[in-house]
């Protein structure tokens, strides 16, 4: 039986997911409790920041697809099983050089100056390469699905908020896949290429300020919720710019390492590091667990027909399936490069001792080399619709 979304009474379009990740739950009047190992991890109990507190409670009728437990490999893979030395996105295009833009350097890493201090992550070449690797990982995870929102075959306008290196909007991606659409990538940092399809353009802007564009078919966010200080106002901007029947989509990682089989100890160094990072993000007015709690924000902004998919991404090459091992390798490398940024603006906000921080980082890196511990991150894919007609409002 196909689940029917409570807002439309119609079955949602079936997204294309890898068979190993797909599990459809029947929607009942009172939803059944999932098996313990399939239950998506809950964010830790902590006092939320004021800007993330919501009066609304999640609807029990949201159409949800949860990922099954990842099978563990019976023996390690070959050391040279995957070769990640080649750049999968090097197409010979000329990129905009960062030297023509104002920036600042802290602890050997480069940060953009536009809205300086708002974005706690560097924008240098190392971070850009990491973002591109994360895109490659998500394409493996979703079997090449750029987004799950059912925009049809001929969308006319797509916004990619937080476009970064613009991998999502370039070449054979959204711009070429939808030649009928005007695709606009928006980011605080001007790190996008010069050579793009004719229907693609970029804008350096702050998505928390007013949006001028209207009648958009899709507003897409990826790894953005965790760095938005006022997610409610961003949702409102997205709602206003969408045409009736248009879609909004968030693809987000929940920054809480999880485990289904008890192999991850409570005092795991990697878990401790991310718990400290959660406190640091909160100090900056952000949330590392917002990915699991986007439904009330979507509904409060006016969106209906809300869907959520939860996929599990292994950290390391411990999975049985070869594709999942590749995904796990991507995730491990992305994490290994990312956690060094904790020592910058995030942990400085907590006033932590720099020497102690480096020890914690070293212990965390050492811990994720152990494939007998089966850690993973939950990834949340939320997509929802602006009501297509007045009759759909408030349903």
GROMACS .gro file of N, CA and C in nm, residues 4 40 61 86 107 109 144 165 189 193 213 246 258 276 305 327 360 377 379 386:
model
   60
    4UNK      N    1  -0.009   0.774   0.162
    4UNK     CA    2  -0.074   0.893   0.109
    4UNK      C    3  -0.044   1.010   0.199
   40UNK      N    4   1.521   0.624   1.328
   40UNK     CA    5   1.621   0.729   1.303
   40UNK      C    6   1.669   0.788   1.434
   61UNK      N    7   0.166   1.245   1.038
   61UNK     CA    8   0.129   1.193   0.908
   61UNK      C    9   0.226   1.232   0.798
   86UNK      N   10   4.199   1.069  -0.853
   86UNK     CA   11   4.153   1.149  -0.967
   86UNK      C   12   4.039   1.239  -0.924
  107UNK      N   13   4.464   3.084   1.121
  107UNK     CA   14   4.525   2.953   1.144
  107UNK      C   15   4.553   2.879   1.013
  109UNK      N   16   4.393   2.898   0.733
  109UNK     CA   17   4.276   2.870   0.649
  109UNK      C   18   4.213   3.002   0.605
  144UNK      N   19   2.247   0.889  -0.816
  144UNK     CA   20   2.247   0.996  -0.913
  144UNK      C   21   2.130   1.092  -0.906
  165UNK      N   22   3.069   2.547  -0.464
  165UNK     CA   23   3.145   2.534  -0.589
  165UNK      C   24   3.054   2.513  -0.709
  189UNK      N   25   2.998   3.320  -0.077
  189UNK     CA   26   3.136   3.317  -0.124
  189UNK      C   27   3.142   3.308  -0.276
  193UNK      N   28   3.262   2.877  -1.094
  193UNK     CA   29   3.336   2.885  -1.220
  193UNK      C   30   3.281   2.995  -1.312
  213UNK      N   31   1.359   3.736  -0.641
  213UNK     CA   32   1.307   3.648  -0.745
  213UNK      C   33   1.171   3.593  -0.705
  246UNK      N   34   0.498   2.499  -0.623
  246UNK     CA   35   0.643   2.483  -0.625
  246UNK      C   36   0.694   2.407  -0.503
  258UNK      N   37   2.607   0.786   1.498
  258UNK     CA   38   2.514   0.686   1.547
  258UNK      C   39   2.566   0.546   1.519
  276UNK      N   40   3.101   1.808   2.161
  276UNK     CA   41   3.161   1.939   2.187
  276UNK      C   42   3.132   2.035   2.072
  305UNK      N   43   0.219   1.885   0.206
  305UNK     CA   44   0.270   1.771   0.130
  305UNK      C   45   0.415   1.743   0.168
  327UNK      N   46   3.094   0.488  -0.034
  327UNK     CA   47   3.028   0.600   0.032
  327UNK      C   48   3.091   0.626   0.168
  360UNK      N   49   4.220   1.598   2.121
  360UNK     CA   50   4.087   1.543   2.092
  360UNK      C   51   4.071   1.513   1.943
  377UNK      N   52   2.638   0.841   0.997
  377UNK     CA   53   2.563   0.965   1.012
  377UNK      C   54   2.426   0.948   0.945
  379UNK      N   55   2.135   1.101   0.727
  379UNK     CA   56   2.112   1.211   0.634
  379UNK      C   57   1.961   1.226   0.614
  386UNK      N   58   0.454   2.421  -0.179
  386UNK     CA   59   0.367   2.536  -0.157
  386UNK      C   60   0.230   2.501  -0.214
   0.00000   0.00000   0.00000
